[in-house]
PDB file of C-alpha atoms in Angstrom:
ATOM      1  CA  MET A   1      12.318 -18.817  37.409  1.00 90.00           C
ATOM      2  CA  LEU A   2      12.625 -20.366  33.944  1.00 91.00           C
ATOM      3  CA  SER A   3       8.838 -20.552  33.595  1.00 93.00           C
ATOM      4  CA  TYR A   4       8.558 -16.879  34.528  1.00 95.00           C
ATOM      5  CA  HIS A   5      11.055 -15.843  31.827  1.00 96.00           C
ATOM      6  CA  LEU A   6       9.389 -18.093  29.250  1.00 96.00           C
ATOM      7  CA  GLN A   7       6.004 -16.575  30.006  1.00 97.00           C
ATOM      8  CA  GLY A   8       7.437 -13.044  29.755  1.00 96.00           C
ATOM      9  CA  ALA A   9       9.090 -13.828  26.429  1.00 97.00           C
ATOM     10  CA  LEU A  10       5.791 -15.196  25.115  1.00 97.00           C
ATOM     11  CA  ASN A  11       3.977 -12.014  26.148  1.00 97.00           C
ATOM     12  CA  ASP A  12       6.602  -9.873  24.405  1.00 97.00           C
ATOM     13  CA  LEU A  13       6.310 -11.934  21.220  1.00 96.00           C
ATOM     14  CA  ARG A  14       2.530 -11.674  21.235  1.00 97.00           C
ATOM     15  CA  ASP A  15       2.772  -7.904  21.715  1.00 97.00           C
ATOM     16  CA  LEU A  16       5.234  -7.654  18.813  1.00 97.00           C
ATOM     17  CA  ILE A  17       2.846  -9.632  16.622  1.00 97.00           C
ATOM     18  CA  LYS A  18      -0.065  -7.314  17.520  1.00 97.00           C
ATOM     19  CA  ILE A  19       2.017  -4.219  16.822  1.00 97.00           C
ATOM     20  CA  THR A  20       3.187  -5.572  13.468  1.00 96.00           C
ATOM     21  CA  GLU A  21      -0.365  -6.566  12.523  1.00 97.00           C
ATOM     22  CA  SER A  22      -1.420  -2.977  13.281  1.00 96.00           C
ATOM     23  CA  ASP A  23       1.411  -1.792  11.029  1.00 96.00           C
ATOM     24  CA  VAL A  24       0.130  -4.048   8.242  1.00 95.00           C
ATOM     25  CA  GLU A  25      -3.384  -2.628   8.560  1.00 95.00           C
ATOM     26  CA  ASP A  26      -2.097   0.948   8.612  1.00 94.00           C
ATOM     27  CA  ILE A  27       0.168   0.545   5.581  1.00 93.00           C
ATOM     28  CA  LYS A  28      -2.796  -0.818   3.605  1.00 92.00           C
ATOM     29  CA  VAL A  29      -4.598   2.519   4.036  1.00 92.00           C
ATOM     30  CA  ALA A  30      -1.450   4.697   3.807  1.00 89.00           C
ATOM     31  CA  ASN A  31      -1.732   5.689   7.460  1.00 90.00           C
ATOM     32  CA  HIS A  32       1.990   6.074   8.103  1.00 86.00           C
ATOM     33  CA  ASN A  33       2.173   8.253  11.223  1.00 92.00           C
ATOM     34  CA  PRO A  34       0.888   5.590  13.645  1.00 92.00           C
ATOM     35  CA  GLN A  35       3.526   3.205  12.278  1.00 91.00           C
ATOM     36  CA  PHE A  36       6.273   5.687  13.051  1.00 91.00           C
ATOM     37  CA  GLU A  37       4.790   6.334  16.495  1.00 93.00           C
ATOM     38  CA  ARG A  38       4.866   2.604  17.279  1.00 94.00           C
ATOM     39  CA  LEU A  39       8.539   2.224  16.351  1.00 94.00           C
ATOM     40  CA  LYS A  40       9.788   3.078  19.842  1.00 95.00           C
ATOM     41  CA  LEU A  41       7.333   0.664  21.464  1.00 95.00           C
ATOM     42  CA  LYS A  42       8.346  -2.037  18.995  1.00 95.00           C
ATOM     43  CA  GLU A  43      12.041  -1.491  19.776  1.00 96.00           C
ATOM     44  CA  GLU A  44      11.347  -1.653  23.530  1.00 97.00           C
ATOM     45  CA  LYS A  45       9.421  -4.919  23.158  1.00 96.00           C
ATOM     46  CA  LEU A  46      12.209  -6.366  21.035  1.00 96.00           C
ATOM     47  CA  LYS A  47      14.851  -5.427  23.620  1.00 97.00           C
ATOM     48  CA  SER A  48      12.676  -6.867  26.364  1.00 97.00           C
ATOM     49  CA  PHE A  49      12.295 -10.127  24.428  1.00 97.00           C
ATOM     50  CA  GLU A  50      16.039 -10.350  23.786  1.00 97.00           C
ATOM     51  CA  SER A  51      16.708  -9.776  27.478  1.00 97.00           C
ATOM     52  CA  LYS A  52      14.269 -12.494  28.501  1.00 96.00           C
ATOM     53  CA  LYS A  53      15.726 -14.849  25.918  1.00 96.00           C
ATOM     54  CA  ALA A  54      19.186 -14.284  27.418  1.00 96.00           C
ATOM     55  CA  MET A  55      17.761 -15.073  30.867  1.00 96.00           C
ATOM     56  CA  ILE A  56      16.138 -18.227  29.506  1.00 95.00           C
ATOM     57  CA  ASP A  57      19.461 -19.298  27.998  1.00 95.00           C
ATOM     58  CA  HIS A  58      21.193 -18.627  31.312  1.00 95.00           C
ATOM     59  CA  GLU A  59      18.595 -20.590  33.305  1.00 93.00           C
ATOM     60  CA  ILE A  60      18.824 -23.566  30.951  1.00 92.00           C
ATOM     61  CA  SER A  61      22.633 -23.465  31.041  1.00 92.00           C
ATOM     62  CA  SER A  62      22.503 -23.460  34.837  1.00 92.00           C
ATOM     63  CA  LEU A  63      20.151 -26.437  34.871  1.00 90.00           C
ATOM     64  CA  VAL A  64      22.417 -28.375  32.516  1.00 90.00           C
ATOM     65  CA  SER A  65      25.517 -27.463  34.558  1.00 91.00           C
ATOM     66  CA  LEU A  66      23.920 -28.585  37.804  1.00 90.00           C
ATOM     67  CA  ASN A  67      22.702 -31.849  36.252  1.00 89.00           C
ATOM     68  CA  PRO A  68      25.353 -32.885  33.708  1.00 86.00           C
ATOM     69  CA  ASN A  69      24.174 -36.506  33.511  1.00 87.00           C
ATOM     70  CA  VAL A  70      20.521 -35.701  32.798  1.00 87.00           C
ATOM     71  CA  ASP A  71      19.168 -34.927  29.331  1.00 88.00           C
ATOM     72  CA  LEU A  72      17.622 -31.471  28.922  1.00 84.00           C
ATOM     73  CA  PRO A  73      14.088 -32.720  28.154  1.00 87.00           C
ATOM     74  CA  LYS A  74      14.069 -34.514  31.515  1.00 89.00           C
ATOM     75  CA  LEU A  75      15.200 -31.370  33.346  1.00 87.00           C
ATOM     76  CA  LEU A  76      12.163 -29.357  32.254  1.00 91.00           C
ATOM     77  CA  ASN A  77       8.668 -29.842  33.601  1.00 93.00           C
ATOM     78  CA  GLU A  78       5.506 -30.086  31.493  1.00 94.00           C
ATOM     79  CA  GLU A  79       4.694 -26.410  31.888  1.00 95.00           C
ATOM     80  CA  GLN A  80       8.149 -25.403  30.623  1.00 93.00           C
ATOM     81  CA  HIS A  81       7.853 -27.769  27.661  1.00 94.00           C
ATOM     82  CA  ALA A  82       4.473 -26.219  26.852  1.00 96.00           C
ATOM     83  CA  TYR A  83       5.932 -22.705  27.060  1.00 96.00           C
ATOM     84  CA  LEU A  84       8.807 -23.685  24.760  1.00 94.00           C
ATOM     85  CA  SER A  85       6.333 -25.140  22.245  1.00 96.00           C
ATOM     86  CA  GLU A  86       4.237 -21.963  22.376  1.00 97.00           C
ATOM     87  CA  LEU A  87       7.398 -19.891  21.971  1.00 96.00           C
ATOM     88  CA  LYS A  88       8.251 -21.797  18.807  1.00 96.00           C
ATOM     89  CA  VAL A  89       4.743 -21.241  17.400  1.00 97.00           C
ATOM     90  CA  GLU A  90       4.749 -17.525  18.252  1.00 97.00           C
ATOM     91  CA  LEU A  91       8.205 -17.030  16.718  1.00 97.00           C
ATOM     92  CA  SER A  92       6.894 -18.616  13.530  1.00 97.00           C
ATOM     93  CA  ASN A  93       3.813 -16.350  13.648  1.00 97.00           C
ATOM     94  CA  LEU A  94       6.010 -13.274  14.099  1.00 97.00           C
ATOM     95  CA  ARG A  95       8.170 -14.315  11.170  1.00 97.00           C
ATOM     96  CA  GLU A  96       5.107 -14.624   8.919  1.00 98.00           C
ATOM     97  CA  VAL A  97       3.642 -11.281   9.990  1.00 97.00           C
ATOM     98  CA  ASN A  98       7.025  -9.598   9.514  1.00 96.00           C
ATOM     99  CA  ARG A  99       7.395 -11.183   6.089  1.00 97.00           C
ATOM    100  CA  ARG A 100       3.960  -9.897   5.022  1.00 96.00           C
ATOM    101  CA  TYR A 101       4.754  -6.419   6.377  1.00 95.00           C
ATOM    102  CA  ALA A 102       8.177  -6.337   4.698  1.00 96.00           C
ATOM    103  CA  ARG A 103       6.622  -7.124   1.314  1.00 96.00           C
ATOM    104  CA  MET A 104       4.205  -4.225   1.729  1.00 94.00           C
ATOM    105  CA  VAL A 105       6.955  -1.858   2.849  1.00 93.00           C
ATOM    106  CA  LEU A 106       9.033  -2.830  -0.171  1.00 95.00           C
ATOM    107  CA  ALA A 107       6.106  -2.244  -2.527  1.00 93.00           C
ATOM    108  CA  VAL A 108       5.396   1.191  -1.033  1.00 91.00           C
ATOM    109  CA  SER A 109       9.086   2.090  -1.132  1.00 91.00           C
ATOM    110  CA  ASN A 110       9.345   1.090  -4.791  1.00 92.00           C
ATOM    111  CA  LEU A 111       6.234   3.134  -5.596  1.00 90.00           C
ATOM    112  CA  TYR A 112       7.622   6.265  -3.936  1.00 87.00           C
ATOM    113  CA  ASN A 113      11.041   5.805  -5.517  1.00 85.00           C
ATOM    114  CA  THR A 114       9.434   5.418  -8.955  1.00 87.00           C
ATOM    115  CA  PHE A 115       7.407   8.597  -8.454  1.00 84.00           C
ATOM    116  CA  LEU A 116      10.485  10.469  -7.288  1.00 80.00           C
ATOM    117  CA  GLU A 117      12.533   9.235 -10.234  1.00 80.00           C
ATOM    118  CA  ARG A 118       9.826  10.438 -12.638  1.00 78.00           C
ATOM    119  CA  LEU A 119       9.610  13.827 -10.959  1.00 77.00           C
ATOM    120  CA  ILE A 120      13.348  14.348 -10.608  1.00 76.00           C
ATOM    121  CA  PRO A 121      15.337  12.041 -12.853  1.00 75.00           C
ATOM    122  CA  THR A 122      18.771  11.207 -11.476  1.00 76.00           C
ATOM    123  CA  GLU A 123      21.986   9.907 -12.897  1.00 75.00           C
ATOM    124  CA  MET A 124      25.087   8.497 -11.316  1.00 70.00           C
ATOM    125  CA  GLN A 125      28.244  10.586 -11.187  1.00 74.00           C
ATOM    126  CA  GLY A 126      30.791   8.275  -9.690  1.00 73.00           C
ATOM    127  CA  TYR A 127      29.237   7.019  -6.452  1.00 75.00           C
ATOM    128  CA  ASN A 128      26.804   9.939  -6.132  1.00 74.00           C
ATOM    129  CA  LYS A 129      23.291  10.202  -7.490  1.00 71.00           C
ATOM    130  CA  VAL A 130      22.596  13.691  -8.837  1.00 71.00           C
ATOM    131  CA  ALA A 131      19.573  15.288 -10.442  1.00 67.00           C
ATOM    132  CA  SER A 132      19.617  15.176 -14.201  1.00 65.00           C
ATOM    133  CA  LYS A 133      19.202  18.473 -16.001  1.00 58.00           C
ATOM    134  CA  GLU A 134      16.528  16.972 -18.256  1.00 60.00           C
ATOM    135  CA  SER A 135      13.525  16.699 -15.965  1.00 56.00           C
ATOM    136  CA  ALA A 136      10.279  16.251 -17.868  1.00 55.00           C
ATOM    137  CA  ILE A 137       8.025  17.626 -15.123  1.00 57.00           C
ATOM    138  CA  LEU A 138      10.191  19.911 -13.007  1.00 57.00           C
ATOM    139  CA  LYS A 139      12.783  22.401 -14.066  1.00 58.00           C
ATOM    140  CA  VAL A 140      15.973  21.758 -12.125  1.00 53.00           C
ATOM    141  CA  ARG A 141      18.222  24.754 -11.519  1.00 59.00           C
ATOM    142  CA  VAL A 142      21.871  24.112 -10.924  1.00 58.00           C
TER     143      VAL A 142
END
């Protein structure tokens, strides 16, 4: 059962990587709608991965409980060790893809915020940001 959950978790991680790589390609060409459309799928894959990870944790805990005098590496077979190694590699891959995507999202967000600030200058009034009356491009009516 542990091998089954490990394999499922690997598939979910690989799917998440593919989805995020698609997001990276789409943000490069300002194709935002497909990114938004993939959000639900991405969330489902993430929930599925978290569920499988919880099952993996449970299976390993059960193995350790049933064999308290045996070290964990000896409880797992070669296939399970291979799956765990692949899981580690894929988690690292996902982290890198997410990092690259996050940098792009931040750059795009900063660009839009800069444009918005130039179009409609704002100032802080207490904790609220309000439009300044001295817009260079747009006339703001209060």
